[in-house]
């Protein structure tokens, strides 16, 4: 059986953990942390596969990495965070765990970002967010939105601000595309800030998660209504209660007009 992770992939994991908890893993903090032990998180049934790489006594990697499970990682991170919160002085700011946005958002505040990041799947945590589509930059066209995502294969976050300045949207497990059938997984959810954050997760009642047409984008369905619907100009939209997410309408008006719209990749 071959090694599951190459050295390059190990470096990539290290980058992930630097973003996840820079106080522990950032090389610039060596003066505060004399010994760095890096953790590779994985499922129990897969840890044996990478055992060969990390238990070679002559390997520098073996000296700096320890293999642990996801459950152990959560426990250790909570312990470290509690310790750091208790040790920082009054002059020090608590560590900011908000994801990094590589582009400026005209719609998302820090409050929006933190609330959304805390409810996204674990596989998206620690990665920077990249703006892939914006009506302010790319214009108002669903076809352009599809075109911007043609080469993307990762989850996306749809953010809408309507004419009443309400912010809402959807996290989707797959990028938006034209399809003859519904796609997406149960990771997909609808959300709104009205003004407090509210998420509507997949109910399991049907599989009408996402479907893209040339003239419309549909998210959620059942009961004769869509959870979120946008037209080809990304100007007119609708949000009704639907069986897929058992949601309430996301906007103040069930039929709304879009002020601005953004789509972000989150991995």
PDB file of C-alpha atoms in Angstrom:
ATOM      1  CA  UNK A   1       0.000   0.000   0.000  1.00  0.00           C
ATOM      2  CA  UNK A   2       1.424   3.391  -0.960  1.00  0.00           C
ATOM      3  CA  UNK A   3       1.784   6.455   1.244  1.00  0.00           C
ATOM      4  CA  UNK A   4      -1.489   8.358   1.424  1.00  0.00           C
ATOM      5  CA  UNK A   5      -0.014  11.858   1.750  1.00  0.00           C
ATOM      6  CA  UNK A   6       2.950  13.265  -0.147  1.00  0.00           C
ATOM      7  CA  UNK A   7       5.371  15.766   1.397  1.00  0.00           C
ATOM      8  CA  UNK A   8       3.647  18.518  -0.584  1.00  0.00           C
ATOM      9  CA  UNK A   9       0.305  17.528   0.865  1.00  0.00           C
ATOM     10  CA  UNK A  10       1.801  17.608   4.345  1.00  0.00           C
ATOM     11  CA  UNK A  11       2.942  21.182   3.693  1.00  0.00           C
ATOM     12  CA  UNK A  12      -0.589  21.973   2.554  1.00  0.00           C
ATOM     13  CA  UNK A  13      -1.972  20.565   5.802  1.00  0.00           C
ATOM     14  CA  UNK A  14       0.515  22.657   7.725  1.00  0.00           C
ATOM     15  CA  UNK A  15      -0.749  25.772   5.927  1.00  0.00           C
ATOM     16  CA  UNK A  16      -4.298  24.802   6.893  1.00  0.00           C
ATOM     17  CA  UNK A  17      -3.382  24.517  10.565  1.00  0.00           C
ATOM     18  CA  UNK A  18      -1.501  27.832  10.524  1.00  0.00           C
ATOM     19  CA  UNK A  19      -4.732  29.477   9.362  1.00  0.00           C
ATOM     20  CA  UNK A  20      -6.817  27.387  11.785  1.00  0.00           C
ATOM     21  CA  UNK A  21      -4.820  28.302  14.886  1.00  0.00           C
ATOM     22  CA  UNK A  22      -1.871  30.592  14.137  1.00  0.00           C
ATOM     23  CA  UNK A  23      -1.078  30.950  17.829  1.00  0.00           C
ATOM     24  CA  UNK A  24      -0.092  27.278  17.935  1.00  0.00           C
ATOM     25  CA  UNK A  25       1.377  26.629  14.525  1.00  0.00           C
ATOM     26  CA  UNK A  26       2.801  29.882  13.145  1.00  0.00           C
ATOM     27  CA  UNK A  27       6.603  29.743  12.980  1.00  0.00           C
ATOM     28  CA  UNK A  28       6.751  33.437  13.914  1.00  0.00           C
ATOM     29  CA  UNK A  29       5.530  32.582  17.405  1.00  0.00           C
ATOM     30  CA  UNK A  30       8.482  30.306  18.306  1.00  0.00           C
ATOM     31  CA  UNK A  31       9.461  32.630  21.095  1.00  0.00           C
ATOM     32  CA  UNK A  32       6.189  31.853  22.841  1.00  0.00           C
ATOM     33  CA  UNK A  33       5.982  28.145  21.977  1.00  0.00           C
ATOM     34  CA  UNK A  34       9.306  26.408  22.362  1.00  0.00           C
ATOM     35  CA  UNK A  35       8.248  23.038  20.973  1.00  0.00           C
ATOM     36  CA  UNK A  36       5.905  22.695  18.030  1.00  0.00           C
ATOM     37  CA  UNK A  37       3.929  19.472  17.664  1.00  0.00           C
ATOM     38  CA  UNK A  38       1.788  19.462  14.561  1.00  0.00           C
ATOM     39  CA  UNK A  39      -1.327  17.307  14.356  1.00  0.00           C
ATOM     40  CA  UNK A  40      -2.679  15.425  11.376  1.00  0.00           C
ATOM     41  CA  UNK A  41      -6.406  14.916  11.829  1.00  0.00           C
ATOM     42  CA  UNK A  42      -8.117  11.975  10.207  1.00  0.00           C
ATOM     43  CA  UNK A  43     -10.693   9.250  10.637  1.00  0.00           C
ATOM     44  CA  UNK A  44      -9.648   6.198  12.618  1.00  0.00           C
ATOM     45  CA  UNK A  45      -9.980   3.825   9.700  1.00  0.00           C
ATOM     46  CA  UNK A  46      -7.624   5.924   7.584  1.00  0.00           C
ATOM     47  CA  UNK A  47      -4.899   6.721  10.090  1.00  0.00           C
ATOM     48  CA  UNK A  48      -3.107   3.409   9.530  1.00  0.00           C
ATOM     49  CA  UNK A  49      -2.700   4.230   5.848  1.00  0.00           C
ATOM     50  CA  UNK A  50      -0.375   7.159   6.583  1.00  0.00           C
ATOM     51  CA  UNK A  51       1.409   5.431   9.427  1.00  0.00           C
ATOM     52  CA  UNK A  52       4.403   4.644   7.210  1.00  0.00           C
ATOM     53  CA  UNK A  53       5.105   8.333   6.582  1.00  0.00           C
ATOM     54  CA  UNK A  54       4.890   9.598  10.121  1.00  0.00           C
ATOM     55  CA  UNK A  55       6.567   6.803  12.064  1.00  0.00           C
ATOM     56  CA  UNK A  56       9.893   6.700  10.257  1.00  0.00           C
ATOM     57  CA  UNK A  57      12.386   7.564  13.017  1.00  0.00           C
ATOM     58  CA  UNK A  58      14.767   9.252  10.569  1.00  0.00           C
ATOM     59  CA  UNK A  59      12.077  11.510   9.177  1.00  0.00           C
ATOM     60  CA  UNK A  60      11.912  15.127  10.309  1.00  0.00           C
ATOM     61  CA  UNK A  61       8.189  14.926   9.731  1.00  0.00           C
ATOM     62  CA  UNK A  62       7.882  12.096  12.244  1.00  0.00           C
ATOM     63  CA  UNK A  63       9.481  14.295  14.889  1.00  0.00           C
ATOM     64  CA  UNK A  64       7.086  17.171  14.343  1.00  0.00           C
ATOM     65  CA  UNK A  65       3.758  15.476  13.654  1.00  0.00           C
ATOM     66  CA  UNK A  66       1.393  13.390  15.713  1.00  0.00           C
ATOM     67  CA  UNK A  67      -1.565  11.503  14.241  1.00  0.00           C
ATOM     68  CA  UNK A  68      -4.843  12.074  16.076  1.00  0.00           C
ATOM     69  CA  UNK A  69      -8.542  11.656  15.368  1.00  0.00           C
ATOM     70  CA  UNK A  70     -11.005  14.452  14.651  1.00  0.00           C
ATOM     71  CA  UNK A  71     -12.528  14.007  18.119  1.00  0.00           C
ATOM     72  CA  UNK A  72      -9.106  14.399  19.734  1.00  0.00           C
ATOM     73  CA  UNK A  73      -8.398  17.485  17.629  1.00  0.00           C
ATOM     74  CA  UNK A  74     -11.568  19.197  18.792  1.00  0.00           C
ATOM     75  CA  UNK A  75     -10.762  18.396  22.427  1.00  0.00           C
ATOM     76  CA  UNK A  76      -7.198  19.690  22.123  1.00  0.00           C
ATOM     77  CA  UNK A  77      -8.245  22.831  20.311  1.00  0.00           C
ATOM     78  CA  UNK A  78     -10.837  23.643  22.968  1.00  0.00           C
ATOM     79  CA  UNK A  79      -8.193  23.098  25.650  1.00  0.00           C
ATOM     80  CA  UNK A  80      -5.670  25.336  23.893  1.00  0.00           C
ATOM     81  CA  UNK A  81      -8.230  28.059  23.259  1.00  0.00           C
ATOM     82  CA  UNK A  82      -9.308  28.009  26.901  1.00  0.00           C
ATOM     83  CA  UNK A  83      -5.669  28.231  27.995  1.00  0.00           C
ATOM     84  CA  UNK A  84      -4.857  31.085  25.640  1.00  0.00           C
ATOM     85  CA  UNK A  85      -7.981  33.015  26.656  1.00  0.00           C
ATOM     86  CA  UNK A  86      -6.991  32.670  30.271  1.00  0.00           C
ATOM     87  CA  UNK A  87      -3.373  33.698  29.697  1.00  0.00           C
ATOM     88  CA  UNK A  88      -3.653  36.760  27.472  1.00  0.00           C
ATOM     89  CA  UNK A  89      -3.223  40.124  29.151  1.00  0.00           C
ATOM     90  CA  UNK A  90      -5.774  42.917  29.168  1.00  0.00           C
ATOM     91  CA  UNK A  91      -3.842  44.627  26.374  1.00  0.00           C
ATOM     92  CA  UNK A  92      -4.017  41.608  24.072  1.00  0.00           C
ATOM     93  CA  UNK A  93      -6.926  41.000  21.712  1.00  0.00           C
ATOM     94  CA  UNK A  94      -8.418  37.469  21.603  1.00  0.00           C
ATOM     95  CA  UNK A  95      -7.356  35.486  18.574  1.00  0.00           C
ATOM     96  CA  UNK A  96      -9.591  36.214  15.562  1.00  0.00           C
ATOM     97  CA  UNK A  97     -10.883  32.948  14.138  1.00  0.00           C
ATOM     98  CA  UNK A  98     -12.830  34.528  11.264  1.00  0.00           C
ATOM     99  CA  UNK A  99     -11.885  33.095   7.872  1.00  0.00           C
ATOM    100  CA  UNK A 100      -9.718  35.240   5.644  1.00  0.00           C
ATOM    101  CA  UNK A 101     -11.462  36.901   2.695  1.00  0.00           C
ATOM    102  CA  UNK A 102      -9.033  37.311  -0.183  1.00  0.00           C
ATOM    103  CA  UNK A 103     -11.340  39.854  -1.794  1.00  0.00           C
ATOM    104  CA  UNK A 104     -13.406  42.720  -0.441  1.00  0.00           C
ATOM    105  CA  UNK A 105     -17.079  42.024   0.172  1.00  0.00           C
ATOM    106  CA  UNK A 106     -19.665  44.733  -0.222  1.00  0.00           C
ATOM    107  CA  UNK A 107     -22.278  42.613   1.545  1.00  0.00           C
ATOM    108  CA  UNK A 108     -20.626  40.670   4.372  1.00  0.00           C
ATOM    109  CA  UNK A 109     -19.696  42.210   7.704  1.00  0.00           C
ATOM    110  CA  UNK A 110     -17.541  40.444  10.306  1.00  0.00           C
ATOM    111  CA  UNK A 111     -20.746  39.421  12.072  1.00  0.00           C
ATOM    112  CA  UNK A 112     -22.079  37.791   8.891  1.00  0.00           C
ATOM    113  CA  UNK A 113     -18.792  36.022   8.197  1.00  0.00           C
ATOM    114  CA  UNK A 114     -18.365  34.632  11.711  1.00  0.00           C
ATOM    115  CA  UNK A 115     -21.964  33.401  11.930  1.00  0.00           C
ATOM    116  CA  UNK A 116     -21.759  31.642   8.567  1.00  0.00           C
ATOM    117  CA  UNK A 117     -18.308  30.146   9.149  1.00  0.00           C
ATOM    118  CA  UNK A 118     -19.429  28.612  12.451  1.00  0.00           C
ATOM    119  CA  UNK A 119     -22.202  26.687  10.692  1.00  0.00           C
ATOM    120  CA  UNK A 120     -20.397  25.521   7.567  1.00  0.00           C
ATOM    121  CA  UNK A 121     -19.188  21.909   7.161  1.00  0.00           C
ATOM    122  CA  UNK A 122     -15.922  20.968   8.835  1.00  0.00           C
ATOM    123  CA  UNK A 123     -14.243  20.391   5.455  1.00  0.00           C
ATOM    124  CA  UNK A 124     -14.485  24.120   4.694  1.00  0.00           C
ATOM    125  CA  UNK A 125     -12.977  25.319   7.961  1.00  0.00           C
ATOM    126  CA  UNK A 126      -9.633  27.087   7.824  1.00  0.00           C
ATOM    127  CA  UNK A 127      -9.713  27.879   4.116  1.00  0.00           C
ATOM    128  CA  UNK A 128      -9.751  31.431   2.749  1.00  0.00           C
ATOM    129  CA  UNK A 129     -12.845  32.668   0.929  1.00  0.00           C
ATOM    130  CA  UNK A 130     -12.482  33.772  -2.682  1.00  0.00           C
ATOM    131  CA  UNK A 131     -14.939  35.993  -4.541  1.00  0.00           C
ATOM    132  CA  UNK A 132     -15.913  34.225  -7.764  1.00  0.00           C
ATOM    133  CA  UNK A 133     -18.873  36.357  -8.812  1.00  0.00           C
ATOM    134  CA  UNK A 134     -20.232  39.791  -7.930  1.00  0.00           C
ATOM    135  CA  UNK A 135     -22.964  41.816  -9.600  1.00  0.00           C
ATOM    136  CA  UNK A 136     -20.909  44.945  -8.829  1.00  0.00           C
ATOM    137  CA  UNK A 137     -17.979  43.538 -10.846  1.00  0.00           C
ATOM    138  CA  UNK A 138     -19.440  41.124 -13.393  1.00  0.00           C
ATOM    139  CA  UNK A 139     -22.865  42.640 -14.027  1.00  0.00           C
ATOM    140  CA  UNK A 140     -26.293  41.078 -13.564  1.00  0.00           C
ATOM    141  CA  UNK A 141     -26.367  37.890 -15.606  1.00  0.00           C
ATOM    142  CA  UNK A 142     -27.033  34.323 -14.539  1.00  0.00           C
ATOM    143  CA  UNK A 143     -25.131  33.078 -17.590  1.00  0.00           C
ATOM    144  CA  UNK A 144     -22.058  34.994 -16.452  1.00  0.00           C
ATOM    145  CA  UNK A 145     -22.434  33.509 -12.976  1.00  0.00           C
ATOM    146  CA  UNK A 146     -22.449  30.011 -14.486  1.00  0.00           C
ATOM    147  CA  UNK A 147     -19.460  30.878 -16.660  1.00  0.00           C
ATOM    148  CA  UNK A 148     -17.447  32.116 -13.673  1.00  0.00           C
ATOM    149  CA  UNK A 149     -17.963  28.735 -12.005  1.00  0.00           C
ATOM    150  CA  UNK A 150     -17.245  26.536 -15.009  1.00  0.00           C
ATOM    151  CA  UNK A 151     -13.867  25.388 -13.642  1.00  0.00           C
ATOM    152  CA  UNK A 152     -14.753  25.309  -9.944  1.00  0.00           C
ATOM    153  CA  UNK A 153     -15.277  22.080  -8.021  1.00  0.00           C
ATOM    154  CA  UNK A 154     -15.883  23.087  -4.427  1.00  0.00           C
ATOM    155  CA  UNK A 155     -18.659  24.427  -2.181  1.00  0.00           C
ATOM    156  CA  UNK A 156     -19.939  27.953  -2.755  1.00  0.00           C
ATOM    157  CA  UNK A 157     -21.645  30.590  -0.643  1.00  0.00           C
ATOM    158  CA  UNK A 158     -24.386  32.694  -2.253  1.00  0.00           C
ATOM    159  CA  UNK A 159     -24.966  36.086  -0.602  1.00  0.00           C
ATOM    160  CA  UNK A 160     -27.878  38.357  -1.541  1.00  0.00           C
ATOM    161  CA  UNK A 161     -28.857  41.817  -0.348  1.00  0.00           C
ATOM    162  CA  UNK A 162     -32.352  42.858  -1.368  1.00  0.00           C
ATOM    163  CA  UNK A 163     -33.817  46.327  -1.745  1.00  0.00           C
ATOM    164  CA  UNK A 164     -34.853  46.265   1.923  1.00  0.00           C
ATOM    165  CA  UNK A 165     -31.165  45.744   2.847  1.00  0.00           C
ATOM    166  CA  UNK A 166     -31.841  42.230   4.132  1.00  0.00           C
ATOM    167  CA  UNK A 167     -28.920  39.797   3.756  1.00  0.00           C
ATOM    168  CA  UNK A 168     -29.658  36.139   3.037  1.00  0.00           C
ATOM    169  CA  UNK A 169     -28.686  33.322   0.687  1.00  0.00           C
ATOM    170  CA  UNK A 170     -27.486  29.747   0.562  1.00  0.00           C
ATOM    171  CA  UNK A 171     -24.447  27.585   1.195  1.00  0.00           C
ATOM    172  CA  UNK A 172     -24.258  24.956  -1.558  1.00  0.00           C
ATOM    173  CA  UNK A 173     -22.192  21.783  -1.562  1.00  0.00           C
ATOM    174  CA  UNK A 174     -21.546  22.175  -5.320  1.00  0.00           C
ATOM    175  CA  UNK A 175     -21.014  25.175  -7.610  1.00  0.00           C
ATOM    176  CA  UNK A 176     -23.976  26.425  -9.617  1.00  0.00           C
ATOM    177  CA  UNK A 177     -24.341  25.000 -13.120  1.00  0.00           C
ATOM    178  CA  UNK A 178     -26.991  24.270 -15.716  1.00  0.00           C
ATOM    179  CA  UNK A 179     -28.381  20.782 -15.156  1.00  0.00           C
ATOM    180  CA  UNK A 180     -31.298  18.645 -16.276  1.00  0.00           C
ATOM    181  CA  UNK A 181     -31.685  17.301 -12.755  1.00  0.00           C
ATOM    182  CA  UNK A 182     -31.334  18.435  -9.165  1.00  0.00           C
ATOM    183  CA  UNK A 183     -27.924  18.119  -7.539  1.00  0.00           C
ATOM    184  CA  UNK A 184     -26.255  18.848  -4.217  1.00  0.00           C
ATOM    185  CA  UNK A 185     -25.949  17.118  -0.853  1.00  0.00           C
ATOM    186  CA  UNK A 186     -27.406  17.555   2.607  1.00  0.00           C
ATOM    187  CA  UNK A 187     -24.592  19.972   3.452  1.00  0.00           C
ATOM    188  CA  UNK A 188     -26.535  22.605   1.516  1.00  0.00           C
ATOM    189  CA  UNK A 189     -28.563  25.043   3.617  1.00  0.00           C
ATOM    190  CA  UNK A 190     -30.455  28.323   3.359  1.00  0.00           C
ATOM    191  CA  UNK A 191     -29.798  31.198   5.752  1.00  0.00           C
ATOM    192  CA  UNK A 192     -30.962  34.706   6.571  1.00  0.00           C
ATOM    193  CA  UNK A 193     -30.017  37.628   8.819  1.00  0.00           C
ATOM    194  CA  UNK A 194     -33.304  39.157   9.916  1.00  0.00           C
ATOM    195  CA  UNK A 195     -31.435  40.621  11.748  1.00  0.00           C
ATOM    196  CA  UNK A 196     -30.171  37.609  13.714  1.00  0.00           C
ATOM    197  CA  UNK A 197     -28.630  34.661  11.904  1.00  0.00           C
ATOM    198  CA  UNK A 198     -30.956  31.761  11.099  1.00  0.00           C
ATOM    199  CA  UNK A 199     -30.007  28.620   9.148  1.00  0.00           C
ATOM    200  CA  UNK A 200     -32.409  26.187   7.479  1.00  0.00           C
ATOM    201  CA  UNK A 201     -30.807  22.810   6.902  1.00  0.00           C
ATOM    202  CA  UNK A 202     -31.837  19.963   4.649  1.00  0.00           C
ATOM    203  CA  UNK A 203     -34.965  18.283   5.990  1.00  0.00           C
ATOM    204  CA  UNK A 204     -34.490  14.995   4.127  1.00  0.00           C
ATOM    205  CA  UNK A 205     -38.042  15.175   2.767  1.00  0.00           C
ATOM    206  CA  UNK A 206     -36.911  15.414  -0.858  1.00  0.00           C
ATOM    207  CA  UNK A 207     -33.819  15.900  -3.023  1.00  0.00           C
ATOM    208  CA  UNK A 208     -34.807  19.160  -4.735  1.00  0.00           C
ATOM    209  CA  UNK A 209     -31.638  20.807  -3.456  1.00  0.00           C
ATOM    210  CA  UNK A 210     -30.260  22.828  -6.387  1.00  0.00           C
ATOM    211  CA  UNK A 211     -31.152  23.023 -10.062  1.00  0.00           C
ATOM    212  CA  UNK A 212     -29.778  25.453 -12.606  1.00  0.00           C
ATOM    213  CA  UNK A 213     -31.593  26.553 -15.763  1.00  0.00           C
ATOM    214  CA  UNK A 214     -30.486  29.095 -18.332  1.00  0.00           C
ATOM    215  CA  UNK A 215     -33.332  31.349 -17.241  1.00  0.00           C
ATOM    216  CA  UNK A 216     -33.394  30.680 -13.486  1.00  0.00           C
ATOM    217  CA  UNK A 217     -31.590  29.252 -10.463  1.00  0.00           C
ATOM    218  CA  UNK A 218     -33.634  27.180  -8.009  1.00  0.00           C
ATOM    219  CA  UNK A 219     -32.631  26.134  -4.488  1.00  0.00           C
ATOM    220  CA  UNK A 220     -35.051  23.968  -2.531  1.00  0.00           C
ATOM    221  CA  UNK A 221     -38.527  22.924  -3.576  1.00  0.00           C
ATOM    222  CA  UNK A 222     -41.668  21.066  -2.697  1.00  0.00           C
ATOM    223  CA  UNK A 223     -45.141  22.245  -1.892  1.00  0.00           C
ATOM    224  CA  UNK A 224     -45.296  24.194  -5.117  1.00  0.00           C
ATOM    225  CA  UNK A 225     -42.670  26.757  -4.077  1.00  0.00           C
ATOM    226  CA  UNK A 226     -38.899  27.265  -4.136  1.00  0.00           C
ATOM    227  CA  UNK A 227     -36.877  28.061  -1.055  1.00  0.00           C
ATOM    228  CA  UNK A 228     -34.853  30.513  -3.130  1.00  0.00           C
ATOM    229  CA  UNK A 229     -35.330  31.428  -6.786  1.00  0.00           C
ATOM    230  CA  UNK A 230     -33.478  33.913  -9.030  1.00  0.00           C
ATOM    231  CA  UNK A 231     -34.221  34.975 -12.586  1.00  0.00           C
ATOM    232  CA  UNK A 232     -31.821  35.194 -15.534  1.00  0.00           C
ATOM    233  CA  UNK A 233     -30.984  38.835 -14.795  1.00  0.00           C
ATOM    234  CA  UNK A 234     -30.311  38.182 -11.106  1.00  0.00           C
ATOM    235  CA  UNK A 235     -32.677  41.050 -10.357  1.00  0.00           C
ATOM    236  CA  UNK A 236     -35.998  39.429  -9.506  1.00  0.00           C
ATOM    237  CA  UNK A 237     -36.079  36.749  -6.852  1.00  0.00           C
ATOM    238  CA  UNK A 238     -38.470  34.814  -4.671  1.00  0.00           C
ATOM    239  CA  UNK A 239     -38.268  32.928  -1.398  1.00  0.00           C
ATOM    240  CA  UNK A 240     -41.079  30.763  -0.052  1.00  0.00           C
ATOM    241  CA  UNK A 241     -41.412  28.027   2.524  1.00  0.00           C
ATOM    242  CA  UNK A 242     -40.417  24.719   0.930  1.00  0.00           C
ATOM    243  CA  UNK A 243     -40.207  21.071   1.980  1.00  0.00           C
ATOM    244  CA  UNK A 244     -36.501  20.682   1.195  1.00  0.00           C
ATOM    245  CA  UNK A 245     -35.391  22.961   4.028  1.00  0.00           C
ATOM    246  CA  UNK A 246     -38.615  23.568   5.997  1.00  0.00           C
ATOM    247  CA  UNK A 247     -37.638  27.216   5.844  1.00  0.00           C
ATOM    248  CA  UNK A 248     -39.394  30.476   6.365  1.00  0.00           C
ATOM    249  CA  UNK A 249     -39.160  33.057   3.535  1.00  0.00           C
ATOM    250  CA  UNK A 250     -35.637  34.476   3.613  1.00  0.00           C
ATOM    251  CA  UNK A 251     -36.567  38.003   2.556  1.00  0.00           C
ATOM    252  CA  UNK A 252     -39.047  40.412   4.091  1.00  0.00           C
ATOM    253  CA  UNK A 253     -40.990  40.138   0.829  1.00  0.00           C
ATOM    254  CA  UNK A 254     -41.590  36.703  -0.666  1.00  0.00           C
ATOM    255  CA  UNK A 255     -41.042  38.267  -4.109  1.00  0.00           C
ATOM    256  CA  UNK A 256     -38.050  40.558  -3.842  1.00  0.00           C
ATOM    257  CA  UNK A 257     -35.632  42.567  -5.958  1.00  0.00           C
ATOM    258  CA  UNK A 258     -31.880  42.089  -5.702  1.00  0.00           C
ATOM    259  CA  UNK A 259     -29.714  45.054  -4.771  1.00  0.00           C
ATOM    260  CA  UNK A 260     -26.393  43.180  -4.891  1.00  0.00           C
ATOM    261  CA  UNK A 261     -25.280  39.553  -5.097  1.00  0.00           C
ATOM    262  CA  UNK A 262     -21.996  37.754  -4.453  1.00  0.00           C
ATOM    263  CA  UNK A 263     -20.804  34.153  -4.706  1.00  0.00           C
ATOM    264  CA  UNK A 264     -17.774  32.952  -2.763  1.00  0.00           C
ATOM    265  CA  UNK A 265     -15.789  29.727  -2.912  1.00  0.00           C
ATOM    266  CA  UNK A 266     -14.978  28.482   0.564  1.00  0.00           C
ATOM    267  CA  UNK A 267     -12.327  25.805  -0.067  1.00  0.00           C
TER     268      UNK A 267
END
